[in-house]
């Protein structure tokens, strides 16, 4: 999604802005721009395309001198990607420059009002409305103009604002779109995400909804929408700059796949104490856990897929009924949340607009909300009743890998804890399950070691047109993720099907040579899935099977078999996902796709 960076200090702003924006590239964008005040006026450069185009245009920032500025990478929502629609946007006299993340929902109404007062618009964006509206309200006091704009606009926004007649101050404001302020000895920064400021500082203030930051070279003050000053505490970011850089790997996705053993161990280990599962953050008494009547899991994309897996595990182990829904459906379908329903929101970024809206709705309806989130201090983490953090570290590649794996672990922990408290597993079973859990990091490590074998296989399928992923039960949940991984980074059409559903329609698409990836890790379902494999084979499919070590029977009906080491039947997704991730990765490379930044996608989907 769009990225914002701003700087005020002693150094030249433009190179810092370009560098900061480069750290936000992973969010996805189609154009970029910067605006810098040169001591007399605000100068601006913006261009459609990659940041490289903007760097060349500005000679790495040299053509825009000055030590206060704002920058933006845009992911088009209102108005096509183009130079003119790129941010920053000016008011007519070019004395106010604005960068914006989010969507101003009532922009057409405001635009009409401003046009009737003689304002002229040059772009198709909702953001330009903010620049002109600030101009409309500006009578020499920026803070007053900003609060008036906040009262007038509806929707979501993170804004960075420059006023040329107030050139010693940078303004920032947010509502439902993330924004942070970084305090450094060499000046202060704003950004839509932490990696953009990490090179300069680890001291960060998280701006809350409807808060305004007024930032000078040496100082910063925070206000609410009534212009009352607020006291805020800074947070120290613990993770390293290197954690957000490639560290010798060709792509972030590859690096992050290799970080999975650590992400899994870091999420698991702090919650295992003396052979027991201890989740202090859960904030639930045993009575409260026993009183849960239903769990409603809500998330988007891959996070939703971990929710689908969790349904099988929570129902199987803790015997609690679970419903799973995608957030964009849940929020508009007038759901029923009866008393005793625990709502779980899963999100890597903690900023996904639909998931955040679902969280707020669930809270309004009186449900307790538990969030499983990776980004500390993100909106979902802050607004949930309790948070179970996945400790995967910063995930940069658009396609999630390590956060997905860490989310699975969070679900296992919850399921085992609930099962223990509700007495649905014996002590003996529980300790066996915990032993299996502890082995997962090294088993993932082992599977990552098979990289070359999978690369060879992937090379044969680089030109595939359609790929089908099939499985039953938990294997169906992993099929969903395998299929999404493949299509999002390789642009190959792919579908996931519950294997038993094939003959109700999809099997008509299978023809000579169609690749079918069969997930066969659930022992009690082997026979059933194998009969589906036979069905596609007899129609000419080429079958790649992913199954448990020892299930050599499958080889009779598969063209290629990948084995995963033994684990409990509830945990197989954590292992089966590894070859599927590697397969998608190598197909994507083979097709020359932009693995880390697939077209049309954004890392953090902060708009609907
Ligand atoms: C796919 C992927 C997305 C996200 C989805 C939710 O690889 O990463 O499908 O899972 O956009 O994002 P978060 O988890 O940030 O809410």
XYZ file of C-alpha atoms and ligand atoms in Angstrom:
624
model
C 0.000 0.000 0.000
C 1.088 3.638 -0.222
C 4.094 4.755 1.815
C 4.820 8.055 3.567
C 8.133 9.508 4.699
C 8.869 12.993 6.026
C 12.005 14.619 7.384
C 12.982 17.821 9.183
C 16.511 18.389 10.462
C 20.042 19.552 9.625
C 20.663 17.249 6.654
C 19.415 17.463 3.096
C 15.894 16.054 3.151
C 15.578 14.610 -0.371
C 18.151 11.777 -0.075
C 16.648 10.796 3.293
C 13.169 10.768 1.784
C 14.291 8.634 -1.182
C 16.085 6.233 1.141
C 13.081 5.999 3.463
C 10.740 5.374 0.534
C 13.016 2.595 -0.699
C 12.464 0.851 2.653
C 8.722 0.997 2.025
C 8.874 -0.339 -1.536
C 7.769 -3.753 -0.275
C 4.339 -2.302 0.465
C 3.641 -2.105 -3.267
C 3.300 1.106 -5.315
C 3.009 2.409 -8.836
C 4.425 5.947 -8.586
C 6.469 8.088 -6.240
C 7.133 11.716 -5.398
C 8.837 14.095 -3.003
C 8.407 17.752 -2.031
C 11.124 19.803 -0.312
C 11.111 23.402 0.943
C 14.215 25.236 -0.333
C 14.116 28.308 1.932
C 11.837 30.177 -0.432
C 9.256 27.786 -1.869
C 8.239 24.136 -1.987
C 9.687 22.226 -4.960
C 8.212 18.962 -6.062
C 9.204 16.008 -8.258
C 6.989 13.040 -8.928
C 6.802 10.275 -11.470
C 4.909 7.171 -12.412
C 6.881 3.947 -12.037
C 9.559 2.673 -9.736
C 11.462 4.802 -7.254
C 14.454 4.502 -9.585
C 12.672 6.828 -12.027
C 12.256 9.455 -9.301
C 15.867 9.066 -8.164
C 17.083 9.612 -11.722
C 14.739 12.553 -12.212
C 16.044 14.277 -9.090
C 19.683 13.149 -9.432
C 19.298 11.207 -6.210
C 17.596 14.151 -4.596
C 20.223 16.767 -5.527
C 17.780 18.852 -7.585
C 15.559 19.373 -4.547
C 17.717 21.110 -1.914
C 16.374 21.846 1.556
C 16.132 20.249 4.962
C 12.391 19.740 5.360
C 10.331 17.576 3.052
C 7.760 14.855 2.511
C 7.758 11.829 0.212
C 5.296 9.215 -0.955
C 4.951 5.977 -2.852
C 1.451 5.692 -4.302
C -0.662 2.621 -4.929
C -3.500 3.933 -7.083
C -7.041 3.924 -5.717
C -8.678 7.114 -7.065
C -7.248 7.954 -10.474
C -4.958 5.819 -12.609
C -1.213 5.612 -11.917
C 0.258 8.725 -13.585
C 2.682 11.569 -12.902
C -0.113 13.984 -12.128
C -1.984 11.646 -9.797
C 1.197 10.872 -7.857
C 1.709 12.523 -4.493
C 2.563 15.047 -3.090
C -0.356 17.286 -4.059
C -0.360 21.067 -3.900
C -2.949 23.739 -3.263
C -3.207 26.199 -6.161
C -0.579 28.652 -4.891
C 1.747 25.737 -4.114
C 2.202 26.879 -0.544
C 0.769 23.666 0.953
C 1.973 20.176 -0.005
C 0.304 16.972 1.137
C 1.040 13.247 1.010
C -1.754 10.871 1.941
C -2.344 7.182 2.629
C -5.930 5.956 2.844
C -9.146 7.032 1.172
C -11.173 10.210 1.644
C -14.636 8.765 1.209
C -16.563 12.047 0.870
C -14.015 13.657 -1.469
C -16.507 14.178 -4.306
C -18.820 16.196 -2.083
C -15.930 18.321 -0.788
C -14.530 18.727 -4.297
C -17.887 20.043 -5.494
C -18.017 22.526 -2.626
C -14.455 23.717 -3.325
C -15.074 23.995 -7.066
C -18.086 26.169 -6.357
C -15.689 28.493 -4.478
C -13.366 28.647 -7.499
C -10.808 25.962 -6.583
C -9.299 24.195 -9.588
C -8.235 20.553 -9.507
C -5.525 19.026 -11.655
C -5.639 15.358 -10.621
C -8.283 12.650 -10.231
C -7.241 11.860 -6.681
C -9.115 12.147 -3.412
C -5.900 13.506 -1.861
C -5.896 16.739 -3.828
C -9.104 17.631 -2.015
C -7.141 17.681 1.256
C -4.568 20.142 -0.119
C -7.288 22.541 -1.300
C -9.391 22.099 1.834
C -6.365 22.974 3.973
C -5.944 26.069 1.836
C -9.628 26.900 2.325
C -9.341 26.744 6.114
C -5.830 28.144 6.456
C -5.761 31.582 8.077
C -2.171 31.511 9.302
C -2.565 28.749 11.897
C -1.727 25.310 10.430
C -2.974 23.364 13.455
C -6.350 25.048 13.272
C -6.626 24.357 9.516
C -5.689 20.711 10.031
C -8.272 20.116 12.763
C -10.955 21.759 10.615
C -10.051 19.424 7.760
C -10.220 16.461 10.143
C -13.750 17.441 11.159
C -14.767 17.697 7.518
C -13.303 14.626 5.847
C -14.613 11.073 6.189
C -12.595 7.932 5.574
C -9.068 6.944 6.433
C -5.925 8.982 6.276
C -2.331 9.308 7.282
C -1.113 12.714 6.123
C 2.246 14.449 5.939
C 1.878 18.198 5.391
C 4.210 21.126 4.569
C 3.232 24.816 4.782
C 5.688 27.109 2.989
C 4.938 30.023 5.316
C 5.609 27.779 8.315
C 8.814 26.253 7.025
C 10.267 25.111 10.348
C 7.519 22.649 11.072
C 6.371 19.365 9.627
C 2.804 18.238 10.327
C 1.466 14.699 10.443
C -1.951 13.316 11.253
C -3.710 9.973 11.143
C -7.040 8.221 11.207
C -7.248 4.488 10.440
C -4.007 4.437 8.476
C -0.703 3.828 10.240
C 1.772 6.582 10.965
C 4.788 6.869 13.216
C 7.154 9.638 14.240
C 10.836 8.889 14.723
C 13.013 11.073 16.958
C 16.687 11.193 16.060
C 19.654 13.356 17.016
C 20.027 14.453 13.441
C 16.437 15.508 12.912
C 12.983 14.003 13.143
C 11.031 11.814 10.761
C 7.545 10.642 9.994
C 6.729 7.398 8.205
C 3.928 4.991 7.533
C 6.064 2.092 8.739
C 9.067 1.568 10.981
C 11.646 0.285 8.403
C 11.698 3.747 6.775
C 13.203 5.380 9.877
C 15.294 2.562 11.346
C 18.508 3.762 9.764
C 18.189 6.993 11.747
C 16.458 6.048 14.969
C 14.863 3.350 17.093
C 12.837 5.809 19.163
C 9.400 5.882 17.706
C 6.040 7.396 18.644
C 2.951 5.608 17.346
C 0.386 8.198 16.298
C -3.089 7.145 17.363
C -6.342 7.804 15.577
C -7.211 11.485 15.183
C -3.906 12.654 16.628
C -1.717 15.332 15.125
C 2.079 15.532 15.369
C 3.723 18.946 15.100
C 7.393 18.368 14.455
C 10.366 20.712 14.386
C 14.090 20.007 14.049
C 14.600 19.576 17.770
C 11.189 18.843 19.146
C 7.760 17.371 18.623
C 4.341 17.953 20.155
C 1.153 15.948 19.852
C -2.430 17.211 19.785
C -5.918 15.847 19.553
C -8.546 17.103 17.159
C -9.559 19.791 19.707
C -6.005 21.179 19.633
C -5.373 19.957 23.182
C -1.790 18.859 23.767
C -1.234 15.155 24.493
C 1.546 13.395 26.353
C 2.947 10.426 24.469
C 5.559 7.827 25.318
C 8.089 6.724 22.756
C 8.634 3.036 22.036
C 12.055 1.524 21.459
C 12.146 -0.675 18.373
C 14.125 -3.764 19.266
C 14.621 -5.439 15.928
C 17.704 -4.762 13.801
C 17.971 -2.784 10.598
C 19.312 -5.998 9.024
C 16.072 -7.750 9.897
C 14.395 -5.526 7.325
C 17.130 -5.994 4.726
C 17.959 -8.880 2.414
C 21.123 -10.041 4.174
C 22.726 -11.751 1.189
C 19.575 -13.518 -0.039
C 18.442 -12.902 -3.574
C 14.930 -12.005 -2.462
C 13.140 -11.107 0.754
C 10.793 -14.017 0.198
C 13.668 -16.512 0.170
C 15.219 -14.918 3.237
C 11.903 -14.996 5.051
C 11.296 -18.624 4.131
C 14.682 -19.416 5.685
C 13.745 -17.450 8.789
C 10.789 -19.742 9.436
C 12.498 -22.102 11.899
C 13.380 -19.058 14.001
C 9.977 -17.378 13.587
C 8.294 -20.582 14.696
C 10.654 -21.171 17.625
C 10.382 -17.535 18.771
C 6.587 -17.740 18.729
C 6.542 -21.102 20.460
C 9.304 -21.174 23.059
C 8.305 -18.247 25.294
C 4.909 -19.948 25.738
C 6.296 -23.336 26.794
C 7.174 -23.490 30.474
C 8.034 -26.704 32.351
C 6.239 -28.864 29.801
C 3.104 -26.716 29.947
C 1.583 -24.098 27.674
C 1.490 -20.687 29.312
C -0.069 -17.839 27.361
C -0.040 -14.926 29.768
C -1.175 -12.430 27.138
C -4.423 -14.308 26.727
C -5.873 -12.493 29.722
C -8.479 -15.217 30.225
C -9.221 -17.138 33.394
C -9.857 -20.894 33.253
C -13.537 -20.158 33.872
C -13.616 -17.822 30.885
C -11.948 -20.432 28.677
C -14.442 -23.065 29.825
C -17.296 -20.680 29.105
C -16.393 -20.200 25.413
C -19.355 -21.437 23.388
C -18.061 -20.613 19.941
C -15.012 -19.141 18.232
C -15.385 -16.819 15.262
C -12.143 -16.393 13.293
C -11.920 -13.435 10.938
C -9.011 -12.523 8.647
C -7.974 -11.933 5.021
C -5.861 -13.861 2.505
C -3.206 -16.140 3.949
C -4.156 -15.129 7.486
C -7.638 -16.422 6.668
C -6.041 -19.680 5.520
C -4.402 -20.127 8.909
C -7.877 -19.578 10.339
C -9.242 -22.378 8.157
C -6.506 -24.661 9.530
C -7.294 -23.506 13.067
C -10.927 -24.522 12.686
C -9.928 -28.173 12.254
C -7.528 -28.020 15.177
C -9.651 -26.086 17.674
C -12.667 -28.238 16.915
C -10.626 -31.444 16.906
C -8.638 -30.825 20.061
C -10.635 -28.387 22.182
C -14.088 -29.411 20.889
C -15.209 -25.796 20.497
C -17.351 -24.979 17.437
C -15.438 -22.650 15.105
C -16.632 -20.488 12.247
C -14.132 -18.837 9.899
C -14.873 -15.896 7.647
C -13.003 -13.487 5.413
C -13.140 -10.046 6.985
C -14.618 -8.286 3.939
C -17.588 -10.679 4.055
C -17.971 -10.795 7.815
C -18.219 -7.040 8.221
C -21.111 -6.641 5.783
C -23.138 -9.766 6.428
C -24.779 -8.794 9.695
C -23.217 -11.721 11.574
C -24.656 -13.268 14.720
C -22.267 -13.097 17.654
C -23.997 -14.739 20.554
C -22.872 -14.421 24.137
C -19.904 -16.660 24.777
C -18.381 -16.132 21.325
C -14.664 -15.409 21.266
C -13.644 -13.514 18.138
C -10.115 -14.066 16.841
C -8.716 -11.571 14.342
C -5.538 -12.696 12.562
C -3.276 -10.231 10.805
C 0.423 -10.011 10.046
C 0.434 -6.245 9.535
C -2.229 -5.468 12.119
C -3.421 -2.764 9.754
C -5.622 -4.583 7.225
C -8.659 -2.321 6.831
C -11.302 -5.059 6.622
C -9.864 -6.997 9.568
C -9.694 -3.828 11.657
C -13.296 -2.995 10.785
C -14.337 -6.554 11.700
C -12.580 -6.192 15.047
C -14.388 -2.955 15.829
C -17.707 -4.443 14.833
C -17.188 -7.506 17.018
C -16.293 -5.306 19.979
C -19.335 -3.135 19.437
C -21.450 -6.278 19.430
C -20.036 -7.152 22.849
C -17.659 -9.990 21.935
C -14.229 -10.401 23.442
C -11.623 -10.003 20.710
C -8.288 -11.777 20.688
C -5.855 -10.660 17.998
C -3.032 -12.734 16.538
C -0.735 -10.059 15.146
C 2.884 -9.737 14.016
C 3.464 -5.984 14.050
C 3.814 -4.681 17.579
C 1.784 -1.568 18.279
C -0.288 -1.887 15.092
C -3.921 -0.788 15.097
C -5.380 -4.285 15.477
C -2.969 -5.053 18.301
C -3.899 -1.861 20.102
C -7.634 -2.183 19.741
C -8.073 -5.881 20.576
C -8.923 -6.980 24.122
C -5.853 -9.180 24.130
C -3.015 -9.869 21.714
C -1.080 -13.011 21.022
C 1.949 -11.764 19.116
C 3.619 -13.888 16.481
C 7.315 -13.204 16.803
C 8.204 -13.545 13.111
C 10.033 -10.200 12.870
C 9.460 -7.755 10.014
C 8.074 -9.381 6.905
C 8.929 -7.467 3.764
C 8.048 -9.720 0.811
C 4.447 -9.162 -0.206
C 3.761 -12.905 -0.174
C 3.688 -13.978 3.433
C 5.714 -16.997 4.527
C 7.197 -16.677 7.994
C 4.241 -14.762 9.426
C 1.926 -17.475 8.085
C 4.025 -20.148 9.786
C 4.103 -18.206 13.043
C 0.314 -17.744 12.900
C -0.126 -21.506 12.643
C 1.934 -21.905 15.805
C -0.186 -19.327 17.621
C -3.282 -21.363 16.732
C -1.696 -24.622 17.911
C -0.847 -23.005 21.228
C -4.376 -21.719 21.661
C -5.927 -25.055 20.734
C -3.709 -26.955 23.166
C -4.308 -24.455 25.956
C -8.066 -24.552 25.466
C -8.008 -28.355 25.210
C -6.021 -28.627 28.422
C -8.311 -26.288 30.374
C -11.494 -27.872 29.030
C -10.167 -31.363 29.657
C -10.626 -32.546 26.071
C -7.137 -34.075 25.811
C -5.411 -36.278 28.357
C -2.172 -35.207 30.034
C -0.327 -37.859 28.094
C -1.704 -36.705 24.736
C -0.879 -33.137 25.644
C 2.758 -33.877 26.378
C 3.072 -35.847 23.125
C 1.564 -32.926 21.225
C 3.990 -30.514 22.917
C 6.927 -32.765 22.012
C 5.761 -32.744 18.365
C 5.420 -28.970 18.488
C 8.993 -28.569 19.715
C 10.296 -30.541 16.743
C 8.637 -28.310 14.126
C 11.473 -25.728 13.771
C 14.109 -28.369 12.986
C 11.711 -30.220 10.671
C 11.103 -26.997 8.735
C 14.872 -26.529 8.546
C 15.213 -30.009 7.090
C 12.521 -29.372 4.470
C 14.199 -26.110 3.450
C 17.266 -28.243 2.763
C 15.298 -29.895 -0.091
C 15.317 -26.641 -1.967
C 17.232 -27.895 -5.002
C 14.961 -30.874 -5.562
C 11.942 -28.589 -5.587
C 13.701 -26.051 -7.782
C 14.342 -28.763 -10.394
C 10.722 -29.810 -10.341
C 9.511 -26.196 -10.511
C 11.687 -25.559 -13.577
C 9.624 -28.148 -15.461
C 6.394 -26.316 -14.681
C 7.374 -22.739 -15.367
C 5.085 -22.649 -18.397
C 2.082 -24.246 -16.676
C -1.247 -22.636 -17.490
C -3.407 -24.034 -14.712
C -2.500 -25.749 -11.473
C -4.912 -27.412 -9.041
C -4.266 -28.028 -5.369
C -6.390 -30.687 -3.722
C -6.687 -32.098 -0.227
C -9.146 -33.118 2.456
C -9.526 -31.740 5.965
C -6.413 -29.900 7.086
C -4.909 -30.732 3.697
C -7.642 -28.657 2.119
C -6.576 -25.689 4.258
C -2.985 -26.031 3.062
C -4.204 -26.366 -0.529
C -5.776 -22.928 -0.209
C -2.466 -21.435 0.854
C -0.417 -23.351 -1.740
C -2.689 -22.133 -4.489
C -2.640 -18.502 -3.315
C 1.161 -18.496 -3.012
C 1.518 -19.774 -6.558
C -0.934 -17.436 -8.235
C 0.065 -14.281 -6.406
C 3.764 -14.434 -7.274
C 3.806 -16.382 -10.567
C 0.503 -15.195 -12.126
C -0.350 -18.786 -13.054
C -4.030 -19.558 -12.737
C -4.493 -21.935 -9.872
C -7.320 -23.256 -7.736
C -7.626 -25.062 -4.451
C -10.297 -27.686 -4.091
C -11.533 -29.906 -1.320
C -10.567 -33.158 -3.018
C -14.055 -34.660 -2.600
C -15.582 -31.661 -4.382
C -13.646 -32.178 -7.607
C -16.242 -34.339 -9.237
C -18.883 -31.712 -8.612
C -17.469 -29.490 -11.314
C -13.756 -28.800 -11.422
C -12.664 -32.179 -12.719
C -13.941 -31.118 -16.130
C -10.926 -28.773 -16.311
C -8.381 -31.566 -15.954
C -6.756 -32.505 -19.238
C -3.552 -34.089 -20.462
C -0.595 -32.713 -18.512
C -2.545 -30.465 -16.100
C -0.525 -30.207 -12.885
C -2.410 -31.343 -9.793
C -0.722 -30.927 -6.420
C -2.241 -33.440 -4.017
C -1.848 -32.906 -0.279
C -2.046 -36.270 1.455
C -0.944 -35.899 5.073
C -4.032 -37.053 6.995
C -3.653 -40.757 7.571
C -7.326 -41.502 8.124
C -8.090 -39.793 4.807
C -5.294 -41.382 2.705
C -7.598 -43.770 0.886
C -10.195 -41.133 0.140
C -7.682 -38.640 -1.251
C -5.845 -41.315 -3.216
C -9.087 -42.192 -4.982
C -9.366 -38.513 -6.000
C -5.772 -38.640 -7.208
C -6.652 -41.673 -9.331
C -9.617 -39.749 -10.771
C -7.404 -36.912 -12.011
C -4.641 -39.253 -13.175
C -7.022 -41.190 -15.386
C -7.929 -37.865 -17.009
C -4.306 -37.169 -17.852
C -3.179 -35.026 -14.906
C 0.448 -34.890 -13.831
C 0.357 -35.393 -10.062
C 2.761 -33.999 -7.499
C 1.963 -35.459 -4.093
C 3.012 -34.090 -0.729
C 2.657 -36.757 1.901
C 4.099 -38.195 5.117
C 7.346 -40.125 5.154
C 6.470 -43.805 4.857
C 3.342 -43.404 2.751
C 5.114 -44.884 -0.279
C 1.789 -46.285 -1.483
C 1.090 -42.892 -3.032
C 3.979 -43.287 -5.474
C 1.904 -45.749 -7.514
C -0.482 -42.962 -8.384
C 1.817 -39.917 -8.434
C 4.371 -38.703 -10.905
C 6.439 -36.992 -8.233
C 6.332 -37.278 -4.447
C 7.611 -35.014 -1.717
C 7.758 -36.434 1.790
C 7.373 -34.465 5.002
C 8.691 -35.817 8.321
C 6.363 -37.299 10.910
C 4.409 -34.924 13.128
C 0.993 -34.927 14.769
C -1.831 -34.895 12.207
C -2.890 -31.434 13.440
C 0.518 -29.881 12.689
C 1.182 -31.135 9.160
C 0.425 -27.758 7.553
C 3.523 -26.299 9.168
C 5.625 -28.788 7.228
C 3.630 -29.208 4.006
C 3.658 -25.460 3.405
C 7.460 -25.404 2.999
C 7.695 -27.312 -0.336
C 4.671 -25.360 -1.579
C 6.327 -22.026 -0.791
C 9.587 -23.126 -2.439
C 7.684 -24.391 -5.479
C 5.891 -21.036 -5.952
C 9.095 -19.123 -5.391
C 11.047 -21.009 -8.061
C 8.184 -20.904 -10.549
C 7.995 -17.143 -10.036
C 11.737 -16.746 -10.622
C 11.596 -19.025 -13.664
C 8.902 -16.815 -15.165
C 10.876 -13.649 -14.482
C 8.267 -12.225 -12.108
C 8.951 -9.657 -9.425
C 8.912 -12.168 -6.548
C 8.948 -9.700 -3.665
C 6.617 -7.165 -5.235
C 4.078 -8.974 -7.395
C 2.010 -6.798 -9.689
C -1.137 -5.136 -8.344
C -0.442 -6.280 -4.796
C 0.430 -4.441 -1.623
C 1.951 -5.732 1.596
C -0.435 -3.999 3.873
C -3.988 -3.512 2.597
C -5.087 -0.462 4.541
C -7.974 0.399 2.224
C -11.108 -1.604 1.542
C -0.623 -13.471 0.768
C -0.737 -12.403 1.746
C -2.071 -11.782 1.950
C -2.260 -11.399 3.423
C -3.563 -10.600 3.599
C -3.807 -10.235 5.043
O 0.672 -13.947 0.688
O 0.226 -12.014 2.345
O -3.104 -12.597 1.501
O -2.270 -12.559 4.195
O -3.511 -9.437 2.825
O -2.796 -9.408 5.520
P -2.555 -9.224 7.064
O -2.116 -10.538 7.602
O -1.488 -8.178 7.170
O -3.866 -8.797 7.667
